[in-house]
XYZ file of C-alpha atoms in Angstrom:
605
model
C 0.000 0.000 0.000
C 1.311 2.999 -1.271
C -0.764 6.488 0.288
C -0.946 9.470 -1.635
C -2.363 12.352 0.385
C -4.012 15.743 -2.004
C -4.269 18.611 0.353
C -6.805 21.552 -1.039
C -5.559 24.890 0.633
C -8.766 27.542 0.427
C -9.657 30.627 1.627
C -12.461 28.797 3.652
C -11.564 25.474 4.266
C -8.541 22.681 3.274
C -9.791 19.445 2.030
C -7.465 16.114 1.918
C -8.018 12.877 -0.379
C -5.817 10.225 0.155
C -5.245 7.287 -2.609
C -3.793 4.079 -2.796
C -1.351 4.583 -5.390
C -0.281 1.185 -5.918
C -1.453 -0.547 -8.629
C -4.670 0.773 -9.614
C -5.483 3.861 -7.916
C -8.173 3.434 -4.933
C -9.332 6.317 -3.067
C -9.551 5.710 0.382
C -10.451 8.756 2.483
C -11.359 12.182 2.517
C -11.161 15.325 5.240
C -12.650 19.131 5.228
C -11.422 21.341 8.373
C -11.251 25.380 8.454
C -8.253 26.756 6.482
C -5.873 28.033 9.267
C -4.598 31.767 8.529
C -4.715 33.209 5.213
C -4.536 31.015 2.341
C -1.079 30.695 0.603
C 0.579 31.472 4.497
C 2.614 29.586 6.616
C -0.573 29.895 8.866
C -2.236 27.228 6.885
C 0.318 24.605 8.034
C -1.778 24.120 11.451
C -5.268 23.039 9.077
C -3.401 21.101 6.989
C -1.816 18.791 10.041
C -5.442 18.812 11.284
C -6.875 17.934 8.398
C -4.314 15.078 7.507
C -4.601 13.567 10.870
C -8.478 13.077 10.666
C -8.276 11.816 7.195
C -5.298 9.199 8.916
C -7.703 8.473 11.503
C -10.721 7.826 9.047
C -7.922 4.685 7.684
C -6.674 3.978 11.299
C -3.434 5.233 9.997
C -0.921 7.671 11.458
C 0.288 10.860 9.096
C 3.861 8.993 9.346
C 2.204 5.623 6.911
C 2.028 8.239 4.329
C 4.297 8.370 1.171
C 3.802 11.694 -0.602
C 1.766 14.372 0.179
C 0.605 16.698 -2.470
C -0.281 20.410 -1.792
C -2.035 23.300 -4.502
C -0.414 25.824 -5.648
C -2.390 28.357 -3.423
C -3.377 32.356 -4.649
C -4.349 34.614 -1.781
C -6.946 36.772 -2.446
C -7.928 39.735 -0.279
C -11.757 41.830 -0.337
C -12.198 45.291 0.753
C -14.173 47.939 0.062
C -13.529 51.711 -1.739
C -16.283 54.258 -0.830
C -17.349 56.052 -4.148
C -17.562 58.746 -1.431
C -16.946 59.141 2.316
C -18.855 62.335 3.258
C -18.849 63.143 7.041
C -21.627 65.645 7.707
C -20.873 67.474 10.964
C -23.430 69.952 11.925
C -22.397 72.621 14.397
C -23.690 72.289 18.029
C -24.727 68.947 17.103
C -28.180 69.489 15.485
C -29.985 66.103 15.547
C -31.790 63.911 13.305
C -34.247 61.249 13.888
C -33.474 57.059 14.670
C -36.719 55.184 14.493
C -37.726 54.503 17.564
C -40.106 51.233 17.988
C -42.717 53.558 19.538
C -43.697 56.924 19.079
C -46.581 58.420 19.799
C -49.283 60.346 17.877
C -49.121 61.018 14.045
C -48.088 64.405 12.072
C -45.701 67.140 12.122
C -44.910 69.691 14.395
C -42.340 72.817 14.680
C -41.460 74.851 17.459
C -38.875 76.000 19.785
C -37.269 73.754 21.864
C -37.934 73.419 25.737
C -37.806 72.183 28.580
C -40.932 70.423 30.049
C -40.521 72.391 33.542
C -40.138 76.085 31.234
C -43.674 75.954 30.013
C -45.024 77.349 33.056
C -43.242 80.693 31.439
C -44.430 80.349 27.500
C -46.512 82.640 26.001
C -49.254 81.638 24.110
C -48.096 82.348 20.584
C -44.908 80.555 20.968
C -44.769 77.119 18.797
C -42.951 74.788 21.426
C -41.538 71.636 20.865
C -41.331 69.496 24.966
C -38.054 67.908 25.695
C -39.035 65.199 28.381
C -35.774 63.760 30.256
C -36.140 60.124 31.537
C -36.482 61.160 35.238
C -40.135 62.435 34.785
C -42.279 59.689 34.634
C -45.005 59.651 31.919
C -47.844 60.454 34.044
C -46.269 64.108 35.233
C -45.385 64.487 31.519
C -49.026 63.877 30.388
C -50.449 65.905 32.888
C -48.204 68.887 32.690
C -49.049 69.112 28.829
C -52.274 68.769 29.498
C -52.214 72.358 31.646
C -50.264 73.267 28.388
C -53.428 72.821 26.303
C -55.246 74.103 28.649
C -53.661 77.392 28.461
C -54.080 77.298 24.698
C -50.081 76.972 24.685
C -48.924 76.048 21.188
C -47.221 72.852 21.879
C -46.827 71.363 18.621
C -44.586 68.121 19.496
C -42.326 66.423 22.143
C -39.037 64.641 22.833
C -38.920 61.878 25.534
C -35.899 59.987 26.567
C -37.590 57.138 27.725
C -39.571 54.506 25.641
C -43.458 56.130 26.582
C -44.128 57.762 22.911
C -47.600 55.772 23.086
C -48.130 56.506 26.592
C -48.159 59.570 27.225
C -49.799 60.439 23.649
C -52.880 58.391 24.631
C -53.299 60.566 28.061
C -53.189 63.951 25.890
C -56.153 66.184 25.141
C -54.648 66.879 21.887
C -52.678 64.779 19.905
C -49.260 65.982 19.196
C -46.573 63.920 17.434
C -43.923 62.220 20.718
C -40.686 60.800 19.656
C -39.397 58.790 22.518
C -36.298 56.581 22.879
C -34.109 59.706 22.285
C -31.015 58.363 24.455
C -28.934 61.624 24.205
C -31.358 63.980 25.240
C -28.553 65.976 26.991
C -27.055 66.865 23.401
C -30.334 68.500 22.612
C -29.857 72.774 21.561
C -32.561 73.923 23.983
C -34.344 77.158 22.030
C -33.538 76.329 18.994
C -36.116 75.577 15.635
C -37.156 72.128 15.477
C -39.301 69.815 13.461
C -40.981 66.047 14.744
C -42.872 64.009 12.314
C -44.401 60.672 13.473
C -45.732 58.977 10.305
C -48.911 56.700 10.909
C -48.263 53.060 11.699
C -47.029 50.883 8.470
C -46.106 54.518 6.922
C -43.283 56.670 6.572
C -42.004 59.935 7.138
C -42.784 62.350 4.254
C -41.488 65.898 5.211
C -38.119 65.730 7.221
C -37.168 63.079 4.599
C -37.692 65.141 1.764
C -34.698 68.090 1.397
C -37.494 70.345 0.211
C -39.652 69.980 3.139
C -37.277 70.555 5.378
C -36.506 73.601 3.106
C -39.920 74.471 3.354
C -39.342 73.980 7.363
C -36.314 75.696 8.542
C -36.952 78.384 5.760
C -33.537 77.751 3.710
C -31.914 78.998 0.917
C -30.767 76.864 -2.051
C -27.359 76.821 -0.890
C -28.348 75.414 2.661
C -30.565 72.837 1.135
C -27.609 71.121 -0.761
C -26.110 70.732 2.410
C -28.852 68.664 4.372
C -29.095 66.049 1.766
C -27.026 63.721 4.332
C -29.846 64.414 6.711
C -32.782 63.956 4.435
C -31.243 60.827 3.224
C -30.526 59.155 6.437
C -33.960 59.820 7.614
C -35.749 57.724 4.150
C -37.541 54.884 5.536
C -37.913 56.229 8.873
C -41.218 56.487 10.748
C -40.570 58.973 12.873
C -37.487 61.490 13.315
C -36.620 64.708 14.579
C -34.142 67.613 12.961
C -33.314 70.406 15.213
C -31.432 73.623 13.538
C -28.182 74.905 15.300
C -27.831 78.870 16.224
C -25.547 79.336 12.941
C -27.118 76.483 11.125
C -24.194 76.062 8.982
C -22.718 72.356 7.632
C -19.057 71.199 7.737
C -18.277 68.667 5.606
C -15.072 66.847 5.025
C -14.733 64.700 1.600
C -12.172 62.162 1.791
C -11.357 61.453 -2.468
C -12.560 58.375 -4.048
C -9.748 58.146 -6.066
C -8.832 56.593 -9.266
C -7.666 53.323 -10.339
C -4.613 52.623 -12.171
C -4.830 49.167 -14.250
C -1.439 47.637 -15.804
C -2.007 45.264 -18.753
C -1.382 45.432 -22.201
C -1.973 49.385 -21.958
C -2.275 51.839 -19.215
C -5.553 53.231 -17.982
C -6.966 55.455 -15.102
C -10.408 54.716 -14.014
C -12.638 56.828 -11.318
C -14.439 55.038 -8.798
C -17.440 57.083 -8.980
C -17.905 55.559 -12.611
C -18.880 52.627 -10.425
C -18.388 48.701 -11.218
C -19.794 48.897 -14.795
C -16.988 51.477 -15.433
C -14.017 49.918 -14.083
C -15.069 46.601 -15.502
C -15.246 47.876 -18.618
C -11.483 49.560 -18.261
C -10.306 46.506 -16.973
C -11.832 44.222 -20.115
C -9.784 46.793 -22.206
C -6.321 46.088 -20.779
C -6.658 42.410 -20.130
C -4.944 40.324 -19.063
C -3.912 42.434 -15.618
C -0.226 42.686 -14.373
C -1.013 45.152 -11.559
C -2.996 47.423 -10.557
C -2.083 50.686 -7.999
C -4.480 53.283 -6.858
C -4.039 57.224 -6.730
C -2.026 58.292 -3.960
C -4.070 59.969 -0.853
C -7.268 58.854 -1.341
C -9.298 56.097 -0.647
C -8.845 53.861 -3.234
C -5.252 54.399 -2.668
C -4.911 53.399 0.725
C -7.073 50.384 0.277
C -4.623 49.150 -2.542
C -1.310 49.939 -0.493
C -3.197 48.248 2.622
C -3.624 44.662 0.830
C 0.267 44.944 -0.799
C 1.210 45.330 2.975
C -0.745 42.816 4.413
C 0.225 40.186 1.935
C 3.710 41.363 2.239
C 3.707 40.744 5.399
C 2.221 37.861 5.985
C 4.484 36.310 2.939
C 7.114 37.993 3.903
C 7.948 39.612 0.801
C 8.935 42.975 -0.302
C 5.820 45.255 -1.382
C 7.152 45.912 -4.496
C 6.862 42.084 -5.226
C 3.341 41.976 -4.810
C 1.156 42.199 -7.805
C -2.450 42.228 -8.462
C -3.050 39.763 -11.014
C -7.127 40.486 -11.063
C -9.899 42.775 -9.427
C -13.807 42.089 -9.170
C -15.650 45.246 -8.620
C -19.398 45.475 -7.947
C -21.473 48.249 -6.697
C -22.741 48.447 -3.234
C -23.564 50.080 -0.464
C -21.932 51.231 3.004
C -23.377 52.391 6.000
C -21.713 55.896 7.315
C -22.313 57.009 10.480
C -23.667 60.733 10.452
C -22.065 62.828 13.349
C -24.870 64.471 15.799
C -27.381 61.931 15.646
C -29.570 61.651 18.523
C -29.019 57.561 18.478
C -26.092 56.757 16.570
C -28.024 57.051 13.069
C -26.381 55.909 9.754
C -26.655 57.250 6.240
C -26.354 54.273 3.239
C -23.202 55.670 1.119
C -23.169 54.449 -2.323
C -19.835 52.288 -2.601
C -17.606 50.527 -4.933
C -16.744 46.673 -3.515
C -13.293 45.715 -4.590
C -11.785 42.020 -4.350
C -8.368 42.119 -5.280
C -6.288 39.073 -6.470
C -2.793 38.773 -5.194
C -0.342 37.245 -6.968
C 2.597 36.292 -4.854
C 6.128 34.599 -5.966
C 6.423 30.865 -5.165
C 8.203 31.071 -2.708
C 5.287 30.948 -0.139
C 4.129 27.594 -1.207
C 7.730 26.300 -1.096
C 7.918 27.661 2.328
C 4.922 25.714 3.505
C 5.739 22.621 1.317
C 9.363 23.075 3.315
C 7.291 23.640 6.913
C 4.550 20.425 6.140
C 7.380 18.453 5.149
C 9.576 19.450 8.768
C 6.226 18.885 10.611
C 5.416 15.673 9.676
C 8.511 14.267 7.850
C 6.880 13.234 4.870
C 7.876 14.208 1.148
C 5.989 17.202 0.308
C 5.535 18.470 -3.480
C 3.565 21.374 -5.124
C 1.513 19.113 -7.372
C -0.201 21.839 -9.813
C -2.688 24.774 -10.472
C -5.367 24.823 -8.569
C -7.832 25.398 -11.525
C -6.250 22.005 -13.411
C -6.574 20.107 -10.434
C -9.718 20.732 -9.972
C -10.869 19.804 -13.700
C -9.334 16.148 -13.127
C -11.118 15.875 -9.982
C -14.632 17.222 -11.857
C -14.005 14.185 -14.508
C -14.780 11.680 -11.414
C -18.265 12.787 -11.819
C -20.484 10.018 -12.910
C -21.810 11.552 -16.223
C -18.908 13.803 -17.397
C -16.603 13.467 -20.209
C -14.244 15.872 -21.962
C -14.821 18.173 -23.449
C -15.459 20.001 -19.955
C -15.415 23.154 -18.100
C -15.482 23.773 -14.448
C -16.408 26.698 -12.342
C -14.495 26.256 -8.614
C -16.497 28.845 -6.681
C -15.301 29.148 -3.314
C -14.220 31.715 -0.443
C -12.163 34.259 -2.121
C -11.671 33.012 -6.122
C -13.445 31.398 -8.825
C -11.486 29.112 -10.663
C -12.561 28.172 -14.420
C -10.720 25.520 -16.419
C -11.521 24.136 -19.867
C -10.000 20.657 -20.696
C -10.181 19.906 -24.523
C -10.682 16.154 -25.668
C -7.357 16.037 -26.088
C -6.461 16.819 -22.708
C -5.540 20.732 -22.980
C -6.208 22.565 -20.212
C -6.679 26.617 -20.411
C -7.318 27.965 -16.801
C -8.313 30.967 -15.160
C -8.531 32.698 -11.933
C -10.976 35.769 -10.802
C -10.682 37.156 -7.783
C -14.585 37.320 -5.615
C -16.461 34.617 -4.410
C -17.970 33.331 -1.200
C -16.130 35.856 1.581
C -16.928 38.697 -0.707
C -20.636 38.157 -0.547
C -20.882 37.855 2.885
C -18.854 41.198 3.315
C -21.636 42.636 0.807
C -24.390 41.428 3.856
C -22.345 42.819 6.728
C -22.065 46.114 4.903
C -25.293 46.758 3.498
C -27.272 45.527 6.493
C -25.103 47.365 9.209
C -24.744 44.434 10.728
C -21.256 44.112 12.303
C -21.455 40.634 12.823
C -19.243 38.663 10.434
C -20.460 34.982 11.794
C -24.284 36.549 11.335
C -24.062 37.428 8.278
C -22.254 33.890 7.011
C -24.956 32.514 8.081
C -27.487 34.928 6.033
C -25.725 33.718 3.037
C -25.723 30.185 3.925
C -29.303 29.340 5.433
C -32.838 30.278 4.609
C -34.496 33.148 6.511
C -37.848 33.355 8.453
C -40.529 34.946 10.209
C -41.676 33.657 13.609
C -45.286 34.537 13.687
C -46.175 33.360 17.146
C -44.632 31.216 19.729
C -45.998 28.107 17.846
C -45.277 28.666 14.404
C -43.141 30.306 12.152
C -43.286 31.373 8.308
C -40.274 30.685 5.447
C -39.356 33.126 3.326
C -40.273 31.184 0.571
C -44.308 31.504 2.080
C -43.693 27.913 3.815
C -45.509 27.770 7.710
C -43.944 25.395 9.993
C -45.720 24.312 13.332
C -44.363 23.504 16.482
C -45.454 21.511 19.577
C -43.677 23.196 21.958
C -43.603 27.282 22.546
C -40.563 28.848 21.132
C -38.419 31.337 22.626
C -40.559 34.166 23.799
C -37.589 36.360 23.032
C -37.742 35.555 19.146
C -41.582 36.488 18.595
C -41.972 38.911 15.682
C -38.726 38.584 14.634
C -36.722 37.362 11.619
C -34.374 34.898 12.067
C -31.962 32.396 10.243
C -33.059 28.776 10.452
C -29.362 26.965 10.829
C -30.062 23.434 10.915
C -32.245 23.543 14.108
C -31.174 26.609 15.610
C -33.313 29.906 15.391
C -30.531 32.784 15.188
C -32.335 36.306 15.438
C -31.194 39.160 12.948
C -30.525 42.075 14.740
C -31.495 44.803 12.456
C -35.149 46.415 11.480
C -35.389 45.314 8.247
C -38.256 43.286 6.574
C -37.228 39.773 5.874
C -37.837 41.041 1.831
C -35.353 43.518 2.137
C -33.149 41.276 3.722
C -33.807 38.244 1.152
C -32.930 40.693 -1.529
C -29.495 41.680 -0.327
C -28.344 38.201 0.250
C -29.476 37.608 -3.372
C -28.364 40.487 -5.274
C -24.612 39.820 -3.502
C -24.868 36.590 -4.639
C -26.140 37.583 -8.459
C -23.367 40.204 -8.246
C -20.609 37.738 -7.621
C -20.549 34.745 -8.334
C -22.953 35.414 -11.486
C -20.645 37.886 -12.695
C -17.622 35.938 -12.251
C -19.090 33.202 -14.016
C -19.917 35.110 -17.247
C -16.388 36.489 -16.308
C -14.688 32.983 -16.128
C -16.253 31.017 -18.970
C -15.391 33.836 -21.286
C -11.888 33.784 -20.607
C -11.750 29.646 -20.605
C -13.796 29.046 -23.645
C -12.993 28.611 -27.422
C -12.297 31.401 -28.415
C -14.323 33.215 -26.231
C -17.424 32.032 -27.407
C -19.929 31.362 -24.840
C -21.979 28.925 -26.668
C -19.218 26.413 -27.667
C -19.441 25.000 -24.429
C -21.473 22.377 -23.304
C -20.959 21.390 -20.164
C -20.432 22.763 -16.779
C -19.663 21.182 -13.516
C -19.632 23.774 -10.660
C -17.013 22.886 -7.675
C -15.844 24.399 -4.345
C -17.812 25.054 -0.987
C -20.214 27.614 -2.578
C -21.370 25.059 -5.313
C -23.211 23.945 -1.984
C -25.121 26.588 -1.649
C -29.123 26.399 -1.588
C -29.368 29.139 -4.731
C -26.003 30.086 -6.194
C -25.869 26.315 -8.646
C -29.152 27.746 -9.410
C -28.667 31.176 -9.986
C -25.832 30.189 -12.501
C -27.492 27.557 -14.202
C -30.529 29.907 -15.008
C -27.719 32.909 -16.339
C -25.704 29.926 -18.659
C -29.317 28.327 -19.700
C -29.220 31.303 -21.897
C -26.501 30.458 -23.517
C -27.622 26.353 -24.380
C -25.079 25.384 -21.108
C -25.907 21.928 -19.249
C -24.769 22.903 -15.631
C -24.857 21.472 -12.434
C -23.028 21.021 -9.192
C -20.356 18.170 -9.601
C -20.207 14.538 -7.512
C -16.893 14.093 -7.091
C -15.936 10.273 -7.249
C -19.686 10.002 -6.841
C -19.548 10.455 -3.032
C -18.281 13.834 -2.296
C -20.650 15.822 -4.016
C -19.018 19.353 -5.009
C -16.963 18.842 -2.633
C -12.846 17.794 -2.346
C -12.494 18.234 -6.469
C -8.750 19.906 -6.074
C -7.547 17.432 -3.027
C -8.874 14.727 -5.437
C -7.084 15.816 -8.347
C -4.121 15.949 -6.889
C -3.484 12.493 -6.317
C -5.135 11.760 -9.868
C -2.063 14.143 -10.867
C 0.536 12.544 -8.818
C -1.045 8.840 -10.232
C -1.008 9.579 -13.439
C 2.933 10.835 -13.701
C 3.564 8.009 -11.549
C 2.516 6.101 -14.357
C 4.132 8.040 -16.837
């Protein structure tokens, strides 16, 4: 018995097959733990012990029984983001803007000065007056002492409570005024100063203080002042209640950091503007293909997102900066939450935004050095056995079904692979930088999440509705009923099914909204990079000479992205559909797999 052990470094996760190489080729065993460090690192070498030792285990073997082990030749790929523009609105003596509260009270809009509760005792009775209600006065003395307010035919046209009794204290009023409640830094509050409060009805939104004009119409401003509250007006869309209070000067700051330009390298030079968006530096980067590097303009942000991935590779490869080259970029339009300064409760504006992904293409010297560290570690002859993209083709083959002709797509955490192998046994391979990681950096973003492990699991699992305590509803209109009450803590909410766990999403948008971002990232991605792929892989270039596609990788497992990309190559006559390896593995260990088919087949010359 003569083992051969394939070793699959990815961004995500490092797969081993392990063959008997001795006489006919039998595969034995297979492995899948979580890639260790960034791929192509000296990091990885921890995964790939781990992984080795339970595929050893699986046999009842020790990593010592085996004879060769065979490692990919690894490309690191790193995603970030470039803002098309990073706009920080600062408004003098902090004027405030609205956050949503779960529950205001009463319905409308109201202007007026801004007062204390306790001060109204002293206002006249043609003074508009909007309350300012600190947490220490209960709702009942709040009522009640607006109440005298009406009573005295005071103009109190709206009111600002720091605690959560909106509803309340509206439903003890005489006269229904709109309350905004929740307001947790009511100390920042300009007392005296013009202010407007809109509570929309319930299931609506906020018309006026979302609208630049209204609040033109409002705060009586001139054409110059209303360019400037467009970060206001636009943080406050979608809102059903909010709250904009004008400083003494009433004048805006604002501090633009550059978007920057692209510089592409290829077989010509060109300069491309973020704020032409994806389509735009696509387009550029179709003209000077194939990419030898790409640099960004000096000082803004573009720029210091470039420099920042040449110095993280560099150091984690230890190479010099100047070594690093970017051998491919995916860019796809997006959107970035930016906090706006002076908000009563941390509010965010939605920034249009440029994603990048950014290939890096290192020297070979980092796989030596981890062929040279595996080989130290375990004492076992180590040897770079190929591209990854090749590998993977020979591995797709195993696929009950599939003959050559073939192409695969290997979509997985940070690349997708595409490789065409001819009847005659040419192989033509590519690699595009975007895939799995960069769509679930497109859910953190664009639903302000934070949460990195959340929003994996967006992408990965279906989304619901829980209804009541007994049931819950799919997003795809599916009820599901339960014997037993559910957490009382997830009623009303949406949440991510995983397996049998209910995981609640932290954020206030509808499940729709939510469904649609985890799709369009998806579409964006690794539909893209398909079209992307294929073209670049197929006879010459033509889309409709190919036949058949076998998707690979970890995100070929996904419960809509084989679909998504089968219904985009449909169009163009393509059979596809997620690959079997060796008719056990599913999409699953393809690379691992064909690197002991590799190592096999020039053992046998």
């Amino acid at each position: 018995m003569k083992l051969v052990a394939g070793v699959d470094i990815g961004n995500s996760t490092t797969e081993v097959a392990i063959g008997d190489v001795e006489g006919e080729l039998k595969f034995l065993t297979s492995s899948i733990v979580k890639t260790s460090g960034v791929k192509g690192t000296l990091d990885n070498v921890a995964g790939i012990l781990t992984a080795l030792k339970d595929a050893c285990g699986n046999l009842n073997k020790n990593i010592s029984d085996l004879d060769t082990i065979c490692i990919n030749e690894a490309t690191p790929v790193i995603g970030d983001v470039a803002m098309e523009t990073i706009t920080e609105t600062i408004i003098t003596e902090s004027t405030m803007i609205g956050h949503n509260p779960d529950t205001p009270g009463g319905v409308g809009v109201g202007t007026g000065r801004t007062i204390f509760l306790d001060e109204l005792e002293r206002i006249h009775e043609n003074d508009k007056v909007i309350c300012v209600i600190p947490k220490n006065v209960d709702f009942e003395t709040a009522s009640k002492k607006l109440n005298e307010g009406f009573e005295r035919n005071l103009e109190i046209t709206g009111a600002i409570a720091q605690g959560d009794d909106g509803v309340i204290i509206c439903n003890r009023l005489h006269k229904k005024i709109p309350v905004i409640d929740e307001v947790s830094y009511i100390d920042k509050v300009p007392m005296g100063m013009l202010a407007a409060v809109e509570v929309a009805e319930v299931g609506k939104t906020i018309k006026t203080l979302s609208n630049p004009y209204g609040l033109a119409t409002l705060f009586n401003l001139s054409p110059e002042e209303t360019k400037h509250i467009i970060p206001i007006s636009r943080a406050l869309i979608g809102n059903r209640s909010a709250v904009v209070i004008r400083t003494p000067e009433g004048d805006v700051k604002e501090r633009v950091i550059p978007a920057g330009k692209l510089i592409l390298f290829g077989t010509s030079e060109k300069k491309v503007s973020i704020e032409e968006g994806s389509e735009g530096i696509m387009k550029n980067l179709g003209e000077v293909w194939p990419l030898n590097d790409v640099s960004g303009e000096s000082g803004t942000n573009v720029g210091g997102m470039i420099e920042r991935v040449r110095q993280i590779m560099g150091e984690l490869t230890s190479q010099n900066i100047e070594d690093i080259k970017i051998q491919d970029i995916l860019a796809v339009d997006t959107f970035k939450p930016q906090k706006v300064q002076g908000g009563l409760a941390g509010e965010f504006a939605l920034e249009n935004a440029v994603a990048l992904a950014a290939m890096v293409k290192t020297s070979k010297l980092p796989m030596e050095n981890i062929a040279r560290k595996l080989q130290e570690s375990t004492g076992i002859k180590v040897v770079i056995g190929g591209v990854e993209a090749n590998m993977a083709v020979l591995g797709a083959l195993t696929t009950p079904g599939t003959d050559k002709p073939l192409v695969i797509l290997d979509m997985g955490g940070g690349s997708t692979d595409s490789a065409y192998i001819s009847k005659e046994g040419k192989v033509k391979s590519i690699h595009h930088a975007g895939a799995g990681e960069m769509v679930t950096m497109f859910i953190n973003s664009e639903l302000g999440l934070d949460d990195y492990n959340l929003s994996e699991d967006i992408k990965k699992y279906p989304l619901a509705k829980v209804e009541s305590l007994f049931n819950l509803r799919y997003e795809d209109g599916t009820v599901c009923f339960f014997q037993q009450p559910l957490d009382a803590s997830l009623f009303a909410r949406n949440v991510v099914v995983k397996n049998d766990e209910m995981i609640p999403i932290p954020t206030k948008d509808s499940l729709e909204k939510i469904r649609l971002v985890r799709r369009d990232a998806k579409k964006k991605v690794f539909v893209t990079n398909a079209i992307r792929a294929l073209g670049d892989t197929a006879p010459n270039g033509n889309l409709r000479s190919i036949e058949f596609v076998v998707l690979v990788g970890g995100s070929a497992l996904d419960f809509e992205i084989p679909e998504m990309v089968s219904e985009e190559l449909s169009h163009y006559g393509i059979v596809c559909g997620s690959g079997n390896i060796r008719g056990i593995e599913g999409p699953r260990n393809a690379v691992a797999t064909g690197l002991v088919l590799s190592y096999y087949n020039n053992l046998r010359g």
